[in-house]
Coordinates of C-alpha atoms in Angstrom, one line a residue:
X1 CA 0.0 0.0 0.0
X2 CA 2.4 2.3 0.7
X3 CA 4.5 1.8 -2.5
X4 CA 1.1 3.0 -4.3
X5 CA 0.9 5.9 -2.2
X6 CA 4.5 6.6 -3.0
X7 CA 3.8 6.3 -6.6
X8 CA 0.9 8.4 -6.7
X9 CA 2.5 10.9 -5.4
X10 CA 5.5 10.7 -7.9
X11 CA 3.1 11.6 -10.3
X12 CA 1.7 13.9 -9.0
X13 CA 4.9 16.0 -8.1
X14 CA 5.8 15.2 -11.6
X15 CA 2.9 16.9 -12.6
X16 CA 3.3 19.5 -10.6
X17 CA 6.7 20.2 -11.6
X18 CA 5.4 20.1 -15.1
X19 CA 2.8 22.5 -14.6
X20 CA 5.0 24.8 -12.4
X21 CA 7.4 25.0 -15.7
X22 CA 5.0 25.7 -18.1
X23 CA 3.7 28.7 -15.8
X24 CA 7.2 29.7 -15.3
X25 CA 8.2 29.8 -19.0
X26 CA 4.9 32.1 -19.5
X27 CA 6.1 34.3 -17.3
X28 CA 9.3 34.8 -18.2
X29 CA 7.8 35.3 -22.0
X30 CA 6.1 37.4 -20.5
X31 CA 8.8 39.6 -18.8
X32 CA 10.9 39.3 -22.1
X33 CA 8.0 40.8 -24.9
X34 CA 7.3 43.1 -22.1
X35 CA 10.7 44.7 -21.5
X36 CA 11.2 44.7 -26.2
X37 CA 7.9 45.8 -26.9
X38 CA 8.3 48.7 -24.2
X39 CA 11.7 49.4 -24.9
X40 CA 11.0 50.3 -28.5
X41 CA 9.1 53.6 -27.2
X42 CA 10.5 56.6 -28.3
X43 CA 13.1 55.2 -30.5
X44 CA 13.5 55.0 -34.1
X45 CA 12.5 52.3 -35.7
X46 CA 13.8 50.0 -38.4
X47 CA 13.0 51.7 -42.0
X48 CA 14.1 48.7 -44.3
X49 CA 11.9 45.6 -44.1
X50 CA 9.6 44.4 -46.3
X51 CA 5.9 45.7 -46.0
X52 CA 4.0 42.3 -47.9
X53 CA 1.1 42.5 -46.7
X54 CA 1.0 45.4 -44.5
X55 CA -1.0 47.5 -47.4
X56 CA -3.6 45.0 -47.4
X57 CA -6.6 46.8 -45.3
X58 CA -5.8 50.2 -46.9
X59 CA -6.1 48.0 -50.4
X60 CA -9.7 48.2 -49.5
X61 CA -10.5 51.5 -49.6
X62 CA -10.1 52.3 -52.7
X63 CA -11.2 56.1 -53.0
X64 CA -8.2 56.8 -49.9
X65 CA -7.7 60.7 -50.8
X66 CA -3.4 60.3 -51.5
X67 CA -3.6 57.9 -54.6
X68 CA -0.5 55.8 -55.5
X69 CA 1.4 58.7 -57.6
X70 CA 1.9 60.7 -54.6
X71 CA 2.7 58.0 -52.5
X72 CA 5.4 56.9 -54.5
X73 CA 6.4 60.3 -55.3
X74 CA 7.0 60.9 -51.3
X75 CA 8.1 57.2 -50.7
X76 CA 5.4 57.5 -48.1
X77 CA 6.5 53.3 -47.5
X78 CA 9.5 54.5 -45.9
X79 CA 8.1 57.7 -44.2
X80 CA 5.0 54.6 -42.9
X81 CA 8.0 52.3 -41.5
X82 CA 9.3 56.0 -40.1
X83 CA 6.4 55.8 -38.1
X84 CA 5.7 52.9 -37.3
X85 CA 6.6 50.9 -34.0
X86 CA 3.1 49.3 -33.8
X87 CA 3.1 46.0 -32.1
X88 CA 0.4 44.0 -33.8
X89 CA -0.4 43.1 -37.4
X90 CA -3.6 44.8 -37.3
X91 CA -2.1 48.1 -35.6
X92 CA 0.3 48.0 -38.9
X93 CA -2.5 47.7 -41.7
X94 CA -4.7 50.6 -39.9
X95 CA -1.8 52.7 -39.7
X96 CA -0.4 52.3 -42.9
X97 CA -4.7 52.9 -44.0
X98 CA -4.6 56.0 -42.2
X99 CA -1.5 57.5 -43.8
X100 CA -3.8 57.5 -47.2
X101 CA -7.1 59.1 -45.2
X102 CA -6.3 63.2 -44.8
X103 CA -7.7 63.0 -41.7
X104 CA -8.1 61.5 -38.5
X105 CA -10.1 58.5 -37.3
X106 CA -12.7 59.7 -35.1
X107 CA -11.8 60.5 -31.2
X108 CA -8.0 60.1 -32.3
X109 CA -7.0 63.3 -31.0
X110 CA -8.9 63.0 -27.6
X111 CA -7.2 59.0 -27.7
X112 CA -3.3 60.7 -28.1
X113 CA -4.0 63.2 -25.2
X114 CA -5.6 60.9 -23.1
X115 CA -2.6 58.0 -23.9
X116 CA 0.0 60.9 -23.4
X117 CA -1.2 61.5 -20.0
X118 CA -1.3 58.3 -18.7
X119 CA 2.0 56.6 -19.4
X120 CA 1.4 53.1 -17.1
X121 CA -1.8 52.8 -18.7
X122 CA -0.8 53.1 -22.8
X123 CA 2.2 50.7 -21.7
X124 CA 0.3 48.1 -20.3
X125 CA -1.9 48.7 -23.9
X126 CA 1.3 48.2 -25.8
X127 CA 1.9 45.1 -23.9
X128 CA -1.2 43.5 -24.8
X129 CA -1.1 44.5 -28.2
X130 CA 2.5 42.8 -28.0
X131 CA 1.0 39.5 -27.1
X132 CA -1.5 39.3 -29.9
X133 CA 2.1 40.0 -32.2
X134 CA 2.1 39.9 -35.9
X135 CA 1.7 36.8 -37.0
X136 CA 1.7 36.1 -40.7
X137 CA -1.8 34.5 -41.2
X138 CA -3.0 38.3 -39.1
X139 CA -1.9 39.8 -41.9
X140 CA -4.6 37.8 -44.0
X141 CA -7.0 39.3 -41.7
X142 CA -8.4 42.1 -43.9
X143 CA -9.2 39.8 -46.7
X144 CA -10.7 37.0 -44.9
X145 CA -12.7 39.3 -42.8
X146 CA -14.4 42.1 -45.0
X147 CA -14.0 40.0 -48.3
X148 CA -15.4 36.2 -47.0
X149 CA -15.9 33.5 -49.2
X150 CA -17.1 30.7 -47.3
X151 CA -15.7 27.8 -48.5
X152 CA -18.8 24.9 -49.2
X153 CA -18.2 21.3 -47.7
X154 CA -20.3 18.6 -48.7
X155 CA -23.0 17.7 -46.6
X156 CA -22.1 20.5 -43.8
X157 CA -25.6 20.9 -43.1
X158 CA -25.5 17.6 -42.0
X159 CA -22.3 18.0 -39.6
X160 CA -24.3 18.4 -36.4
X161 CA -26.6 14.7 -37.1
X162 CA -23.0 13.1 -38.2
X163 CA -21.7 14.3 -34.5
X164 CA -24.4 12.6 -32.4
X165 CA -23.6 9.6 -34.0
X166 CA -20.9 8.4 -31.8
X167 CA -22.9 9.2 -28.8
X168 CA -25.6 7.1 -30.5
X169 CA -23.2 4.2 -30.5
X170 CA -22.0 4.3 -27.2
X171 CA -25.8 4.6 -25.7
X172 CA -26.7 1.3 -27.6
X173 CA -23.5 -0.4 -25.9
X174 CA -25.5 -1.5 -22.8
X175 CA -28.3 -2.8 -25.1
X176 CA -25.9 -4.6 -27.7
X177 CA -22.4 -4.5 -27.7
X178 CA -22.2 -5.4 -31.1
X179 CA -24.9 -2.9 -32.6
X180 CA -23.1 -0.1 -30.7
X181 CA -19.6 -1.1 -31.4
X182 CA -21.1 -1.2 -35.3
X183 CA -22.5 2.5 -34.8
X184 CA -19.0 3.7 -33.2
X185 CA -16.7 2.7 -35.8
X186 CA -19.4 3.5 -38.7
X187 CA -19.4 6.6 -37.2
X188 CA -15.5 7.3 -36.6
X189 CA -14.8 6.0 -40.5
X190 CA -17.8 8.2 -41.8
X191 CA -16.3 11.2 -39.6
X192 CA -12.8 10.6 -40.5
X193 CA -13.2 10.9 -44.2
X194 CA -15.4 14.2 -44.2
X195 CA -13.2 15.6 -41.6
X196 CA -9.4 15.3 -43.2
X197 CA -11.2 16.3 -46.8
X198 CA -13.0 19.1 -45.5
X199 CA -10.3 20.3 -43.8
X200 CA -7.9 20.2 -46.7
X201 CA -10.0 22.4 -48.2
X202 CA -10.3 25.4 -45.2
X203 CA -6.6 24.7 -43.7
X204 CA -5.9 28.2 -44.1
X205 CA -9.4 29.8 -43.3
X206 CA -9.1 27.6 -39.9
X207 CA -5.4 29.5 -39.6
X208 CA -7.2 32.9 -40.3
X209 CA -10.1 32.0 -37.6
X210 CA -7.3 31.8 -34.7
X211 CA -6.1 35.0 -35.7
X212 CA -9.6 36.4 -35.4
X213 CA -9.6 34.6 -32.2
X214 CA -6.3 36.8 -31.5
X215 CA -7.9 39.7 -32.4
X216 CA -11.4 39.1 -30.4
X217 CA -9.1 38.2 -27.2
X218 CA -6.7 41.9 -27.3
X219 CA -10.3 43.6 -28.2
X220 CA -11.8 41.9 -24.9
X221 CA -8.4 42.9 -23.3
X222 CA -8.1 46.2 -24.7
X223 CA -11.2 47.3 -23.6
X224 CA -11.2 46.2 -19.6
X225 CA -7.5 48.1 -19.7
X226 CA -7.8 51.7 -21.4
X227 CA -10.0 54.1 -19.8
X228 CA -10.6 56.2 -22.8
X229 CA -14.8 55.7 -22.9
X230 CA -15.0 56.0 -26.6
X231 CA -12.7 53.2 -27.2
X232 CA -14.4 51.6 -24.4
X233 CA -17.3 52.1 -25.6
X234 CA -16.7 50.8 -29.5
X235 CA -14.8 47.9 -28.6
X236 CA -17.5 46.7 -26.5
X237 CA -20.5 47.2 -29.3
X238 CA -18.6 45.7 -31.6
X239 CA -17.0 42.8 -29.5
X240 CA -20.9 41.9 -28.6
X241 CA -21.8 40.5 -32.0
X242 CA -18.9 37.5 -31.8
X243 CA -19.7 37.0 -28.1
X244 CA -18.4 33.3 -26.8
X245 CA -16.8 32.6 -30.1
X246 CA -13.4 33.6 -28.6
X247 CA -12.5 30.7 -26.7
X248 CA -14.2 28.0 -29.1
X249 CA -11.8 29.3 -31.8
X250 CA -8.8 29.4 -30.5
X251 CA -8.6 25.5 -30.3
X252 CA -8.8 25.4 -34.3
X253 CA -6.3 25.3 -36.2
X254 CA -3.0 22.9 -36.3
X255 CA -2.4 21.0 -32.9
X256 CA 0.8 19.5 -31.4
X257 CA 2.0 15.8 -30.9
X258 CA 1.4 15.8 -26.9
X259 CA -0.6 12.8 -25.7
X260 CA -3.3 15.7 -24.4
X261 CA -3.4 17.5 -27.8
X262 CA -4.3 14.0 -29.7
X263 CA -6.8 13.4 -27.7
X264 CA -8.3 16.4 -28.6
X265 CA -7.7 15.5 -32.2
X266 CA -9.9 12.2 -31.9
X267 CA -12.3 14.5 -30.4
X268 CA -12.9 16.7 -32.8
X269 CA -12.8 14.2 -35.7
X270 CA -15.7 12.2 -33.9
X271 CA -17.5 15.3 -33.4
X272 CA -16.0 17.3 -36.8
X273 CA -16.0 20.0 -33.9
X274 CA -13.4 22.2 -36.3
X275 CA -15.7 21.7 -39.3
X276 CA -18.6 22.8 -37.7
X277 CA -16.9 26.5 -35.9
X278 CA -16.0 27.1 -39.4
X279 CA -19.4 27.3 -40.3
X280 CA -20.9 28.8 -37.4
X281 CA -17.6 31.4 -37.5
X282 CA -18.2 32.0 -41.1
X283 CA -22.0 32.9 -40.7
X284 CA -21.2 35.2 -38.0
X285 CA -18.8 36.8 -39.9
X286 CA -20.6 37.8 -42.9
X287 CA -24.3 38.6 -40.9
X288 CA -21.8 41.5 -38.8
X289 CA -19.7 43.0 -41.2
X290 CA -20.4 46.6 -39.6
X291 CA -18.9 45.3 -36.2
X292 CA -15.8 43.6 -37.6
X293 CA -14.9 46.9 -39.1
X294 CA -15.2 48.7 -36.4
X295 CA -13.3 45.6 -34.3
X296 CA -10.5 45.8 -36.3
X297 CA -10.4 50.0 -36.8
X298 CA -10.4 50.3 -32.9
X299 CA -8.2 47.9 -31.9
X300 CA -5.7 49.0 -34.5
X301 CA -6.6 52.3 -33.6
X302 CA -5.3 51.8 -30.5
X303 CA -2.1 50.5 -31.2
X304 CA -1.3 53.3 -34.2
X305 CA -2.0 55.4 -31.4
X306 CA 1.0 54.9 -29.5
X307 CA 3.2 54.2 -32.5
X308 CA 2.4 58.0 -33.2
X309 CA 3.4 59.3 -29.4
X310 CA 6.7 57.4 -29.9
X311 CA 7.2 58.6 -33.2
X312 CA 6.6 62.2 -31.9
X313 CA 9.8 61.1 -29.2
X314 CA 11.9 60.3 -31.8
X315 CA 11.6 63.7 -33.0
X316 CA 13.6 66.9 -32.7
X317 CA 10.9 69.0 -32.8
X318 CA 7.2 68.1 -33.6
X319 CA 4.0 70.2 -33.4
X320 CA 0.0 69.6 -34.6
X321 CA -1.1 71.6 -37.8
X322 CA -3.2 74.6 -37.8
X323 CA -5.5 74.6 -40.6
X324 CA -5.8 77.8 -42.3
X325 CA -9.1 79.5 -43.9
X326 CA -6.3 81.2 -46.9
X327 CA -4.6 79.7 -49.6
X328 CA -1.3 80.1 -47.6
X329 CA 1.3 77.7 -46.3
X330 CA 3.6 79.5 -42.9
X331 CA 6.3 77.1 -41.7
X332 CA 8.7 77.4 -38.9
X333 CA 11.9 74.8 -38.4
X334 CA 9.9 72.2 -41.1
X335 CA 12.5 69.3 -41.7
X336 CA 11.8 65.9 -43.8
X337 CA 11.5 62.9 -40.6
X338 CA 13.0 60.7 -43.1
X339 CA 16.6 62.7 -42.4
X340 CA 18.9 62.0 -39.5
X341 CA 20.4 65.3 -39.3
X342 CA 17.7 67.5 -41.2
X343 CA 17.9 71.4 -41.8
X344 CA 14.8 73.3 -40.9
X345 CA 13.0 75.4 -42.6
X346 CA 11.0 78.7 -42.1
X347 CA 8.6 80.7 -44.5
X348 CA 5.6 82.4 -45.0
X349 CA 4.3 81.2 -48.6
X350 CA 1.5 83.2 -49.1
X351 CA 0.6 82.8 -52.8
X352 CA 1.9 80.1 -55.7
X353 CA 5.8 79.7 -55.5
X354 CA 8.2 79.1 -57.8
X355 CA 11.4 77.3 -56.3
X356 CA 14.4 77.9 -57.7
X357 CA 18.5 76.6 -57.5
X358 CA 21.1 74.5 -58.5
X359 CA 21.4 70.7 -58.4
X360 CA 21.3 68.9 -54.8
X361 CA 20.9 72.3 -53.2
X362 CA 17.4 71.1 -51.3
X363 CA 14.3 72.0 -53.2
X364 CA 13.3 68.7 -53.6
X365 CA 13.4 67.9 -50.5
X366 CA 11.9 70.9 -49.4
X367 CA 8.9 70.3 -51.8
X368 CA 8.8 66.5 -50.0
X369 CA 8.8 67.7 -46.7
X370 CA 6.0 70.4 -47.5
X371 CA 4.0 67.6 -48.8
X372 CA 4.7 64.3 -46.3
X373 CA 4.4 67.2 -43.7
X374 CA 0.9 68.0 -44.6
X375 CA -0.2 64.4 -44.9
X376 CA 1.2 64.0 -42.0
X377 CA -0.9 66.4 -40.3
X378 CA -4.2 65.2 -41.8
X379 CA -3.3 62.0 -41.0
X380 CA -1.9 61.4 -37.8
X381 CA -2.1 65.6 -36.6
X382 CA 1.7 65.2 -36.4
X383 CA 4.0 67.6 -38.4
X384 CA 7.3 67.2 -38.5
X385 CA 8.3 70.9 -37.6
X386 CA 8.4 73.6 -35.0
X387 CA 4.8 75.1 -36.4
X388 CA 3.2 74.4 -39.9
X389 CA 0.0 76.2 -41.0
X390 CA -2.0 75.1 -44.2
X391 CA -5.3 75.0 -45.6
X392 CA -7.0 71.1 -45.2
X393 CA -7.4 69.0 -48.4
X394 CA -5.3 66.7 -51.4
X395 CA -2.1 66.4 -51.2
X396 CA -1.4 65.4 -54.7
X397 CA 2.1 65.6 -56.2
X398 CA 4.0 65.4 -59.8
X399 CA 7.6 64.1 -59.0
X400 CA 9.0 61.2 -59.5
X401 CA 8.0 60.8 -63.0
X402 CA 9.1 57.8 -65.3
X403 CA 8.3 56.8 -68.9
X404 CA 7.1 53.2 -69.6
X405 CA 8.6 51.3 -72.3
X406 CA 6.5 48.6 -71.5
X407 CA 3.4 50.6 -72.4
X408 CA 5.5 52.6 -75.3
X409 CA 5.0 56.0 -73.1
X410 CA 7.6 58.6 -74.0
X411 CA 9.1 60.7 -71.3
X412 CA 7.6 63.8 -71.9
X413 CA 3.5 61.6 -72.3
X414 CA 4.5 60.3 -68.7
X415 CA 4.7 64.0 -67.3
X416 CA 1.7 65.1 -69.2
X417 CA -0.5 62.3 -67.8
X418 CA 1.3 63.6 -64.1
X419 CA 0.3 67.2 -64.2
X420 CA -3.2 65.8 -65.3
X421 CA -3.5 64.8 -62.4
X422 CA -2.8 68.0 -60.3
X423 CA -5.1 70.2 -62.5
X424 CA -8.1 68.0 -62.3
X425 CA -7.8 67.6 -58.4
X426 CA -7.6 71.5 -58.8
X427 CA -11.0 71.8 -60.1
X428 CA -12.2 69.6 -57.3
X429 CA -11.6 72.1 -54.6
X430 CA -9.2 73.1 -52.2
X431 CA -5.8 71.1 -52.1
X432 CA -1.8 71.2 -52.0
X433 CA -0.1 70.6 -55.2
X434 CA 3.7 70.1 -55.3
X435 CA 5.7 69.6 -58.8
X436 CA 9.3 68.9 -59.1
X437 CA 11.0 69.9 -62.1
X438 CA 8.2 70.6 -64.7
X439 CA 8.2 69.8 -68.0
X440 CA 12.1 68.3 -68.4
X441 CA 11.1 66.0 -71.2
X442 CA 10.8 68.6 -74.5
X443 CA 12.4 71.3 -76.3
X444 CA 12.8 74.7 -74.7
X445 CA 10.4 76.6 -76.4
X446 CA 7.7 74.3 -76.0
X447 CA 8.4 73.2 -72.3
X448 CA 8.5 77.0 -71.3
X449 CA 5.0 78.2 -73.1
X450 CA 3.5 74.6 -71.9
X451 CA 4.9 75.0 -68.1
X452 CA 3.5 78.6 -68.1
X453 CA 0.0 77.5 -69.5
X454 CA -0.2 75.0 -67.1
X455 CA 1.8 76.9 -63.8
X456 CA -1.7 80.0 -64.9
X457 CA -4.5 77.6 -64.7
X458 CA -3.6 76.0 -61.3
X459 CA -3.4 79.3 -59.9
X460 CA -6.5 80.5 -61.5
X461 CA -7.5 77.1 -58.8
X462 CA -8.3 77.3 -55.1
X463 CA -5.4 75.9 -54.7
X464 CA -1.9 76.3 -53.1
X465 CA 1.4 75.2 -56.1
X466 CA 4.7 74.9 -55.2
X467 CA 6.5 74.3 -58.5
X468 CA 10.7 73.6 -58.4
X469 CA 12.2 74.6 -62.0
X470 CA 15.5 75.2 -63.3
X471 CA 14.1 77.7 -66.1
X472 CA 14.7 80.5 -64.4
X473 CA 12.6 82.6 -67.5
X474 CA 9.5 80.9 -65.9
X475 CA 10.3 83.1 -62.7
X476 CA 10.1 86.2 -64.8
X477 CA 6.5 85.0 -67.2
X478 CA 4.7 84.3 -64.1
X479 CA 6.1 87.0 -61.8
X480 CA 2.5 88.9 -60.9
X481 CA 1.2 85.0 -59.9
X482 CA 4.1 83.2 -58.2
X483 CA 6.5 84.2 -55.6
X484 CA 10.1 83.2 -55.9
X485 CA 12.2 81.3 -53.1
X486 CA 15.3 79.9 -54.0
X487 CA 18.1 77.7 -52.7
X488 CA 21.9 78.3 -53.2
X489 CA 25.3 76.9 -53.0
X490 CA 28.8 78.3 -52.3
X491 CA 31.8 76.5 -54.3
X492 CA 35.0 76.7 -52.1
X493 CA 38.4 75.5 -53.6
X494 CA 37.3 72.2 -51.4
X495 CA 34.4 71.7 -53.3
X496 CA 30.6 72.5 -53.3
X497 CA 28.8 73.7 -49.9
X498 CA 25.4 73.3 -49.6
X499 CA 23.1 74.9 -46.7
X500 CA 20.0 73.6 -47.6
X501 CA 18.6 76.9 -46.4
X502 CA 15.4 78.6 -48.2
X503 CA 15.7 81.8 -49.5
X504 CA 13.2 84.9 -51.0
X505 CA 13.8 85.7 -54.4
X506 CA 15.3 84.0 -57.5
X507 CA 18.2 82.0 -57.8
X508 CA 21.0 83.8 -59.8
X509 CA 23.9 81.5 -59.1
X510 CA 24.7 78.9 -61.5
X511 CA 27.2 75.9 -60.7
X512 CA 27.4 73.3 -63.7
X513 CA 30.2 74.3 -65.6
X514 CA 32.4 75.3 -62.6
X515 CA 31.9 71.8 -61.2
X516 CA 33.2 70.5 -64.9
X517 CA 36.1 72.2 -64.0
X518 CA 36.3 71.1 -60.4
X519 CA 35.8 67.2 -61.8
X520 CA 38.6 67.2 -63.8
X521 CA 37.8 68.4 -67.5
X522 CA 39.6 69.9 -69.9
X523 CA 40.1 73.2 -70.1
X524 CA 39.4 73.2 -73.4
X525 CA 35.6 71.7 -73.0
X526 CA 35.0 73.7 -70.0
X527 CA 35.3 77.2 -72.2
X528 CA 33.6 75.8 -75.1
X529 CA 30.7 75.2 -72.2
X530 CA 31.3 79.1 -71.3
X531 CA 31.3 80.0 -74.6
X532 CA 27.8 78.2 -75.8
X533 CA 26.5 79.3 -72.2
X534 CA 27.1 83.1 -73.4
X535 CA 26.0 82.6 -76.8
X536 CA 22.8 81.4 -75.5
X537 CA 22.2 83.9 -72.8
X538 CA 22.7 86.5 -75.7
X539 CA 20.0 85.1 -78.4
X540 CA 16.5 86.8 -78.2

């Protein structure tokens, strides 16, 4: 007797011991995502990773007010991974969403005072969000959730009569063994075969379900945690709809190779318990498509929420934007957040402007940081800048422009079909326009008479244009409309210094040939370049 007692309880310290190390790895998982997910506060992310399928909620929308020009124009992907520090998939996708909107999800500025104020509570937020992570079937989310095809399985209306029939069996066992034992393993060979085809066929919806799972527990945890009511208040209408399916999902999906888990394998092929969530989950999920959007807005709400306070730490000098009533844009110490060591920027730009100056000497940037500022500011009311005032609407840009062989698209068609852009959002209504280097692609005569045609109407526009040219005649044909700021170099015996600092006027300082002479070429070309220079300065 007492060697039973002694074995009993061997297994049950064993036990025991088991149990007390699975608790204490959880906690010291715990400690660890804690102590990286808090640590990344206020510090600059990582800017090169790939974004796959981080644009696949904002994918969606497709009206978003900042269309796919100006985003690449602005590489907006790297001024998004800039921003973001967010901890969960679904705080990602909503943030990078956002950066196309021009203007703020609703309560977000009452949600970034209220976070800023109460530091324990948005890092115990962070945390949570942490422990949902960003796992790659969350990323699938988007598309599963607010695009659902249900996938059909034979005879699934039959799934819940197919279940019972193991049961069946095992209450005829006291009657007749061998009737009962006849129902149980008809029943498990029946089962078995519907179960392994149908779930072939939804493997990967059953991976997206415990990812909704994932996203119903942080919503759950999210909304006991932050006292900000209106979040409180959304997450709990919308977590109402999918009430109880939490827990039930979370046990689909793949399973280990612990005696425990195979057990619950034979279960649910007896029952076809996954088979018949994925129904139930898939009918939910397309009768309450109103409350998954606003699940997955507020939880990733949340989570971009943060990501923006720590992106404001990681600045030198942020501030929000003050919408103006005039077509004017008033910066002071405005800097591109893309820069390490950026130089800021003051001005009052109160009509169309003309930006002038050599090469590399900062107008484009300038012009970017105008433009990524005042997305920005919509966006997440974050500018990167001491103050920035502008009027509210597109930001729509004419930049990075490429020709298409591909499509046989000259040059010159690819910067038509660019500025087409800009003057049909300017007959739209009130909006930013930003063109860099317009018209490169024809002759002289035609690119000056076609840049000034063009540079009239938009300002005939309620609009604000900030144009960069190197055709310094354009400053002088559209002198009553635009005003002229410039940029400028100084060439030292060292080489060329730029200070990247914005000046009134025009530019009148020209640098190409002197750096000719300053990379190494003959003499001899160098004054012919003088020469032709003159020549051409003196032709009417």
């Amino acid at each position: 007797m007492d060697e039973i007692w002694m074995l009993w309880l061997f297994f049950v310290l064993l036990g025991a011991a088991a149990v007390w190390g699975a608790i204490a790895g959880e906690i010291s998982h715990g400690k660890r995502l804690r102590q990286r997910a808090l640590g990344q506060f206020g510090k600059r992310p990582e800017e090169e990773y790939p974004l796959e399928e981080i644009p696949a909620f904002a994918a969606l929308d497709t009206d978003a007010p900042v269309d796919a020009t100006t985003w690449e124009d602005l590489e907006m992907d790297r001024v998004f991974r800039r921003v973001n520090s967010c901890q969960s998939a679904v705080g990602e996708q909503v943030l990078y969403w956002q950066l196309h909107r021009l203007e703020p999800m609703p309560q977000w500025e009452g949600l970034l005072s209220h976070l800023q104020a109460n530091p324990k509570e948005r890092e115990e937020l962070w945390f949570l969000l942490a422990r949902m992570g960003k796992r790659r079937s969350h990323y699938g989310l988007p598309n599963f959730l607010f695009c659902p095809v249900e996938v059909s399985l034979s005879l699934g209306a039959l799934y819940p009569l197919f279940a019972l029939l193991p049961l069946a069996g095992i209450l005829l066992l006291p009657w007749n063994l061998w009737a009962g034992g006849s129902v149980i393993l008809c029943a498990l060979g029946w089962n078995l075969v519907l179960y392994y085809l149908g779930k072939s066929r939804i493997q990967g919806d059953l991976e997206h379900l415990r990812s909704f799972s994932a996203l119903l527990w942080v919503a759950e945890e999210l909304g006991k945690t932050c006292s900000f009511p209106p979040v409180q208040q959304k997450l709990r209408q919308a977590s109402q709809a999918f009430h109880g399916m939490k827990g039930r999902l979370a046990v689909l999906g793949p399973r280990g190779s612990s005696e425990l888990e195979l057990l619950q394998e034979y279960f649910h092929i007896l029952t076809l318990r996954d088979l018949r969530l994925y129904r139930k989950a898939m009918a939910s999920i397309q009768a309450h498509p109103q409350e998954l959007r606003l699940l997955f807005e507020t939880v990733g709400l949340v989570d971009a929420a943060v990501s923006t306070l720590s992106f404001r730490a990681t600045l030198p000098a942020w501030c929000p934007p003050a919408f103006s009533a005039g077509n004017a844009l008033e910066c002071t110490g405005l800097f591109h957040p893309l820069l390490h060591k950026p130089v800021a920027n003051s001005g009052k730009l109160e009509k169309d402007v003309l930006l002038t100056g050599s090469n590399a000497s900062g107008k484009s940037t300038f012009l970017k940081a105008l433009a990524v500022n005042a997305i920005l500011g919509q966006s997440l009311l974050t500018c990167a800048a001491e103050g920035y005032s502008f009027p509210q609407g597109l930001v729509v840009t004419s930049m990075a422009v490429r020709d298409d062989i591909t499509a046989g698209e000259s040059y010159f068609m690819a910067e038509v079909r660019s500025l087409k852009r800009l003057t049909d959002a300017a007959r739209t209504g009130s909006c930013l326009l930003f063109i860099d280097e317009i018209l490169k692609g024809t002759n002289t005569v035609e690119r000056l008479a076609a840049s000034q045609a063009v540079l009239e109407e938009l300002h005939r526009r309620d609009c604000i244009c900030v144009a960069a040219t190197h055709d310094l005649e354009l400053t002088q044909r559209l002198a009553g409309s635009y005003a002229c700021y410039h940029f400028q170099e100084t060439i030292t015996g060292e080489g060329v210094v730029f200070d990247y600092k914005l000046r009134s006027g025009p530019s009148h300082t020209r640098n190409a040939i002197r750096l000719l002479n300053m990379l190494g070429f003959s003499q001899a070309t160098v004054h012919r370049a003088q020469e032709l220079a003159e020549k051409g300065e003196n032709t009417p």
